[in-house]
mmCIF file of C-alpha atoms and ligand atoms in Angstrom:
data_model
loop_
_atom_site.group_PDB
_atom_site.id
_atom_site.type_symbol
_atom_site.label_atom_id
_atom_site.label_comp_id
_atom_site.label_asym_id
_atom_site.label_seq_id
_atom_site.Cartn_x
_atom_site.Cartn_y
_atom_site.Cartn_z
ATOM 1 C CA MET A 776 0.874 -7.094 -17.064
ATOM 2 C CA SER A 777 -2.809 -6.800 -16.558
ATOM 3 C CA ASN A 778 -2.615 -6.394 -12.847
ATOM 4 C CA LEU A 779 -0.328 -3.567 -12.947
ATOM 5 C CA ARG A 780 -1.573 0.130 -12.568
ATOM 6 C CA VAL A 781 1.414 2.532 -12.536
ATOM 7 C CA SER A 782 0.325 6.045 -11.980
ATOM 8 C CA ASN A 783 0.707 8.666 -14.610
ATOM 9 C CA HIS A 784 -0.347 11.636 -12.435
ATOM 10 C CA PRO A 785 2.272 14.410 -12.535
ATOM 11 C CA LEU A 786 1.951 15.126 -8.858
ATOM 12 C CA VAL A 787 2.801 11.434 -8.125
ATOM 13 C CA LYS A 788 5.909 11.643 -10.352
ATOM 14 C CA HIS A 789 7.062 14.989 -8.848
ATOM 15 C CA LYS A 790 6.592 13.748 -5.274
ATOM 16 C CA LEU A 791 8.317 10.426 -5.937
ATOM 17 C CA ALA A 792 11.404 12.259 -7.329
ATOM 18 C CA LEU A 793 11.605 14.276 -4.091
ATOM 19 C CA LEU A 794 11.017 11.138 -2.003
ATOM 20 C CA ARG A 795 13.861 9.285 -3.772
ATOM 21 C CA HIS A 796 16.467 11.910 -3.180
ATOM 22 C CA VAL A 797 19.262 11.043 -0.821
ATOM 23 C CA ASP A 798 19.087 14.410 0.875
ATOM 24 C CA THR A 799 15.395 14.296 1.710
ATOM 25 C CA GLU A 800 15.111 14.291 5.385
ATOM 26 C CA HIS A 801 12.904 12.150 7.692
ATOM 27 C CA LYS A 802 10.165 14.712 8.168
ATOM 28 C CA LYS A 803 9.835 15.612 4.528
ATOM 29 C CA PHE A 804 10.177 11.896 3.706
ATOM 30 C CA ARG A 805 7.207 11.173 5.974
ATOM 31 C CA GLU A 806 5.087 13.865 4.486
ATOM 32 C CA LEU A 807 5.745 12.664 0.998
ATOM 33 C CA ILE A 808 4.919 8.937 1.929
ATOM 34 C CA ARG A 809 1.641 10.122 3.350
ATOM 35 C CA GLU A 810 0.806 12.299 0.260
ATOM 36 C CA LEU A 811 1.743 9.797 -2.240
ATOM 37 C CA ALA A 812 -0.368 7.232 -0.440
ATOM 38 C CA MET A 813 -3.285 9.652 -0.644
ATOM 39 C CA LEU A 814 -2.832 9.965 -4.352
ATOM 40 C CA LEU A 815 -2.342 6.147 -4.990
ATOM 41 C CA GLY A 816 -5.139 5.229 -2.677
ATOM 42 C CA TYR A 817 -7.505 7.541 -4.497
ATOM 43 C CA GLU A 818 -6.805 5.610 -7.728
ATOM 44 C CA ALA A 819 -6.980 2.254 -5.953
ATOM 45 C CA MET A 820 -10.389 3.160 -4.632
ATOM 46 C CA ALA A 821 -11.955 4.133 -7.893
ATOM 47 C CA ASP A 822 -13.977 1.101 -8.134
ATOM 48 C CA LEU A 823 -15.473 0.946 -4.690
ATOM 49 C CA ARG A 824 -19.114 -0.032 -4.946
ATOM 50 C CA LEU A 825 -21.826 2.418 -3.951
ATOM 51 C CA ILE A 826 -25.383 2.260 -2.883
ATOM 52 C CA GLU A 827 -27.723 4.973 -4.466
ATOM 53 C CA THR A 828 -29.579 7.200 -2.008
ATOM 54 C CA THR A 829 -30.995 10.534 -1.788
ATOM 55 C CA THR A 830 -29.765 13.615 0.188
ATOM 56 C CA GLN A 831 -31.688 16.651 1.641
ATOM 57 C CA THR A 832 -29.959 19.857 0.353
ATOM 58 C CA PRO A 833 -31.123 23.341 1.406
ATOM 59 C CA MET A 834 -32.997 23.511 -1.850
ATOM 60 C CA GLY A 835 -34.500 20.100 -2.178
ATOM 61 C CA ILE A 836 -33.757 16.608 -2.726
ATOM 62 C CA ALA A 837 -30.667 15.531 -4.540
ATOM 63 C CA PRO A 838 -29.569 11.934 -5.742
ATOM 64 C CA GLY A 839 -26.610 10.730 -3.818
ATOM 65 C CA HIS A 840 -24.468 7.716 -3.112
ATOM 66 C CA ILE A 841 -22.787 6.053 -0.011
ATOM 67 C CA LEU A 842 -20.100 3.452 0.155
ATOM 68 C CA GLN A 843 -21.493 -0.016 0.072
ATOM 69 C CA GLU A 844 -18.287 -1.819 1.134
ATOM 70 C CA ALA A 845 -16.336 -1.732 4.363
ATOM 71 C CA VAL A 846 -12.573 -0.944 3.645
ATOM 72 C CA GLY A 847 -9.622 -2.238 5.435
ATOM 73 C CA LEU A 848 -6.436 -0.581 5.443
ATOM 74 C CA VAL A 849 -3.623 -3.215 6.011
ATOM 75 C CA PRO A 850 -0.233 -1.572 6.458
ATOM 76 C CA ILE A 851 2.756 -3.976 6.466
ATOM 77 C CA LEU A 852 4.958 -2.960 9.477
ATOM 78 C CA ARG A 853 7.042 -1.158 9.618
ATOM 79 C CA ALA A 854 7.216 0.868 6.403
ATOM 80 C CA GLY A 855 3.524 0.599 5.487
ATOM 81 C CA LEU A 856 2.441 2.517 8.575
ATOM 82 C CA GLY A 857 3.337 5.877 6.969
ATOM 83 C CA MET A 858 0.904 5.274 4.244
ATOM 84 C CA VAL A 859 -2.132 4.798 6.645
ATOM 85 C CA ASP A 860 -3.025 8.422 7.622
ATOM 86 C CA GLY A 861 -3.430 9.955 4.297
ATOM 87 C CA ILE A 862 -5.771 7.316 2.940
ATOM 88 C CA HIS A 863 -7.519 7.110 6.382
ATOM 89 C CA GLU A 864 -8.438 10.866 6.087
ATOM 90 C CA MET A 865 -10.199 10.251 2.726
ATOM 91 C CA VAL A 866 -11.959 7.189 4.144
ATOM 92 C CA PRO A 867 -12.373 7.917 7.877
ATOM 93 C CA GLY A 868 -14.622 4.861 8.212
ATOM 94 C CA ALA A 869 -12.014 2.313 7.171
ATOM 95 C CA GLN A 870 -10.789 -0.080 9.785
ATOM 96 C CA VAL A 871 -6.999 -0.476 9.962
ATOM 97 C CA TRP A 872 -5.438 -3.978 10.569
ATOM 98 C CA HIS A 873 -1.730 -4.083 11.043
ATOM 99 C CA LEU A 874 0.298 -6.960 9.803
ATOM 100 C CA GLY A 875 3.853 -7.446 11.097
ATOM 101 C CA ILE A 876 6.277 -8.929 8.450
ATOM 102 C CA TYR A 877 9.908 -8.429 7.993
ATOM 103 C CA ARG A 878 12.167 -9.812 5.538
ATOM 104 C CA ASP A 879 15.023 -12.108 6.729
ATOM 105 C CA GLU A 880 18.202 -10.265 5.820
ATOM 106 C CA LYS A 881 19.986 -13.581 4.730
ATOM 107 C CA THR A 882 17.245 -15.450 3.050
ATOM 108 C CA LEU A 883 15.005 -12.598 1.956
ATOM 109 C CA ARG A 884 12.077 -14.550 2.857
ATOM 110 C CA PRO A 885 9.202 -12.906 4.757
ATOM 111 C CA VAL A 886 8.713 -13.574 8.514
ATOM 112 C CA SER A 887 5.411 -12.834 10.195
ATOM 113 C CA TYR A 888 5.524 -11.647 13.615
ATOM 114 C CA TYR A 889 2.189 -9.792 14.254
ATOM 115 C CA ASN A 890 -1.417 -10.539 13.275
ATOM 116 C CA LYS A 891 -4.484 -9.752 15.474
ATOM 117 C CA LEU A 892 -7.144 -10.237 12.797
ATOM 118 C CA PRO A 893 -10.316 -11.487 14.243
ATOM 119 C CA ILE A 894 -11.645 -14.877 13.110
ATOM 120 C CA GLU A 895 -14.395 -13.462 10.967
ATOM 121 C CA PRO A 896 -13.588 -10.858 8.265
ATOM 122 C CA THR A 897 -14.952 -7.523 9.106
ATOM 123 C CA VAL A 898 -14.346 -5.798 5.720
ATOM 124 C CA GLN A 899 -15.184 -6.589 2.136
ATOM 125 C CA VAL A 900 -12.120 -4.651 0.497
ATOM 126 C CA CYS A 901 -8.563 -4.524 1.676
ATOM 127 C CA LEU A 902 -5.820 -2.252 0.549
ATOM 128 C CA VAL A 903 -2.307 -3.694 1.500
ATOM 129 C CA LEU A 904 -0.061 -0.884 2.121
ATOM 130 C CA ASP A 905 3.855 -1.023 1.902
ATOM 131 C CA PRO A 906 5.984 1.517 0.093
ATOM 132 C CA MET A 907 8.361 -1.140 -1.337
ATOM 133 C CA LEU A 908 7.658 -4.304 -3.384
ATOM 134 C CA ALA A 909 11.122 -5.851 -3.724
ATOM 135 C CA THR A 910 11.151 -9.717 -4.072
ATOM 136 C CA GLY A 911 7.453 -9.636 -3.414
ATOM 137 C CA GLY A 912 7.695 -12.052 -0.557
ATOM 138 C CA SER A 913 6.064 -9.728 2.081
ATOM 139 C CA ALA A 914 3.308 -8.682 -0.207
ATOM 140 C CA VAL A 915 2.410 -12.373 -1.081
ATOM 141 C CA ALA A 916 2.522 -13.266 2.651
ATOM 142 C CA ALA A 917 0.236 -10.432 3.468
ATOM 143 C CA ILE A 918 -2.346 -11.358 0.557
ATOM 144 C CA ASP A 919 -2.051 -15.021 1.667
ATOM 145 C CA VAL A 920 -3.123 -13.948 5.345
ATOM 146 C CA LEU A 921 -6.101 -11.840 3.970
ATOM 147 C CA LYS A 922 -7.443 -14.415 1.661
ATOM 148 C CA ALA A 923 -7.273 -17.089 4.463
ATOM 149 C CA TRP A 924 -9.239 -14.497 6.543
ATOM 150 C CA GLY A 925 -11.926 -14.453 3.983
ATOM 151 C CA VAL A 926 -11.517 -11.230 2.028
ATOM 152 C CA SER A 927 -11.600 -11.602 -1.808
ATOM 153 C CA ARG A 928 -11.380 -8.093 -2.885
ATOM 154 C CA ILE A 929 -7.658 -7.198 -2.417
ATOM 155 C CA LYS A 930 -5.404 -4.403 -3.681
ATOM 156 C CA PHE A 931 -1.813 -3.658 -3.252
ATOM 157 C CA VAL A 932 -0.936 -0.007 -2.825
ATOM 158 C CA GLY A 933 2.777 0.566 -3.008
ATOM 159 C CA LEU A 934 5.299 3.258 -4.212
ATOM 160 C CA ILE A 935 8.164 1.620 -6.057
ATOM 161 C CA ALA A 936 8.432 -1.979 -7.112
ATOM 162 C CA ALA A 937 11.051 -4.169 -8.730
ATOM 163 C CA PRO A 938 10.034 -6.537 -11.709
ATOM 164 C CA GLU A 939 10.850 -9.526 -9.648
ATOM 165 C CA GLY A 940 8.166 -8.494 -7.037
ATOM 166 C CA ILE A 941 5.527 -7.804 -9.527
ATOM 167 C CA GLU A 942 6.007 -11.165 -11.094
ATOM 168 C CA LEU A 943 5.884 -13.053 -7.757
ATOM 169 C CA VAL A 944 2.518 -11.297 -6.854
ATOM 170 C CA ALA A 945 1.144 -11.928 -10.277
ATOM 171 C CA GLU A 946 2.120 -15.485 -10.175
ATOM 172 C CA ASN A 947 0.602 -16.179 -6.705
ATOM 173 C CA HIS A 948 -2.323 -13.735 -6.765
ATOM 174 C CA PRO A 949 -3.294 -12.829 -10.312
ATOM 175 C CA ASP A 950 -6.547 -11.322 -9.060
ATOM 176 C CA VAL A 951 -4.741 -8.604 -6.931
ATOM 177 C CA PRO A 952 -4.095 -5.288 -8.878
ATOM 178 C CA LEU A 953 -0.859 -3.361 -7.923
ATOM 179 C CA TYR A 954 -1.130 0.371 -7.669
ATOM 180 C CA LEU A 955 2.343 1.872 -7.923
ATOM 181 C CA ALA A 956 4.249 5.071 -8.591
ATOM 182 C CA ALA A 957 7.076 3.421 -10.330
ATOM 183 C CA VAL A 958 8.563 0.223 -11.474
ATOM 184 C CA ASP A 959 12.374 0.276 -11.118
ATOM 185 C CA ASP A 960 15.079 -1.541 -12.887
ATOM 186 C CA HIS A 961 16.267 -4.360 -10.707
ATOM 187 C CA LEU A 962 17.103 -5.856 -7.276
ATOM 188 C CA ASN A 963 20.674 -5.706 -5.998
ATOM 189 C CA GLU A 964 22.477 -8.813 -4.304
ATOM 190 C CA ASN A 965 21.064 -7.537 -0.824
ATOM 191 C CA GLY A 966 17.476 -7.576 -2.324
ATOM 192 C CA PHE A 967 17.273 -3.724 -2.487
ATOM 193 C CA ILE A 968 15.531 -2.022 -5.300
ATOM 194 C CA VAL A 969 17.749 -0.141 -7.691
ATOM 195 C CA PRO A 970 17.673 2.746 -7.948
ATOM 196 C CA GLY A 971 14.731 2.792 -5.449
ATOM 197 C CA LEU A 972 15.085 5.072 -2.423
ATOM 198 C CA GLY A 973 16.974 3.128 0.077
ATOM 199 C CA ASP A 974 15.053 1.519 3.060
ATOM 200 C CA ALA A 975 11.708 3.076 3.479
ATOM 201 C CA GLY A 976 11.203 2.130 7.023
ATOM 202 C CA ASP A 977 14.552 3.411 8.174
ATOM 203 C CA ARG A 978 14.089 6.760 6.171
ATOM 204 C CA GLN A 979 10.689 7.270 7.855
ATOM 205 C CA PHE A 980 11.501 6.482 11.266
ATOM 206 C CA GLY A 981 15.195 7.849 11.392
ATOM 207 C CA THR A 982 16.788 4.353 12.305
ATOM 208 C CA ALA A 983 19.259 3.968 9.462
HETATM 209 C C1 PRP B 1016 10.813 -4.016 3.638
HETATM 210 C C2 PRP B 1016 9.665 -3.258 2.767
HETATM 211 C C3 PRP B 1016 8.825 -4.283 2.554
HETATM 212 C C4 PRP B 1016 9.891 -5.412 2.364
HETATM 213 C C5 PRP B 1016 9.839 -5.594 0.849
HETATM 214 O O1 PRP B 1016 10.517 -4.149 4.874
HETATM 215 O O2 PRP B 1016 9.095 -2.165 3.678
HETATM 216 O O3 PRP B 1016 7.960 -4.703 3.668
HETATM 217 O O4 PRP B 1016 10.913 -5.122 2.856
HETATM 218 O O5 PRP B 1016 10.708 -6.680 0.487
HETATM 219 P P1 PRP B 1016 10.152 -8.146 -0.090
HETATM 220 O O6 PRP B 1016 9.246 -7.401 -1.249
HETATM 221 O O7 PRP B 1016 11.384 -8.551 -0.711
HETATM 222 O O8 PRP B 1016 9.487 -8.852 0.762
HETATM 223 P P2 PRP B 1016 11.582 -4.755 5.948
HETATM 224 O O9 PRP B 1016 11.797 -6.186 6.059
HETATM 225 O O10 PRP B 1016 12.849 -3.895 5.800
HETATM 226 O O11 PRP B 1016 10.912 -4.410 7.298
HETATM 227 P P3 PRP B 1016 10.827 -2.932 7.946
HETATM 228 O O12 PRP B 1016 9.658 -2.260 7.239
HETATM 229 O O13 PRP B 1016 10.257 -3.259 9.459
HETATM 230 O O14 PRP B 1016 12.044 -2.178 8.001
#
């Protein structure tokens, strides 16, 4: 699928295996989420637009660049929260806009419960952050919100996806690329990614 970008980076593969492991404890899990978000965010931002400029060095004038676009980091609560800090360190000027969306356990449909976006868009590019893309309902709902806000350059940065979720996003938002660490086999009857890693929110925040 043309919107799919699955990282081939050895560090991503190594860290993902550690993240998945059933014995990885909360603290280590949070560290790995942060590091993986940084690596995938780096790949997702490879086409940010630049303005050419010059910069004064101790030896003279060098050509240089500055970012042209304002970047928004949009974590989907809760699990996306752990992906913010690593990317924010790389792009300290980024704005962080939280979206609260949870998945109804019975219907598996997304339910929105928090959105404080101002009326006018304040960024040109948004990275939607959520480690898990299962049915894809939460991601599609988040992207719907951002497009309605007025942002057209949107990227989804996740860790593990099910084929069902990739398909749903591609159907609804074919213009949104998906930056992922892995595509897993399937969803089980409860809508969990198999083999996946369990519940990314619970494993980060110790709420299992
Ligand atoms: C999980 C996950 C995604 C969503 C993925 O969140 O973090 O947001 O489910 O599922 P989907 O692709 O089928 O929509 P959850 O609803 O468990 O909320 P939480 O992060 O608050 O635990």
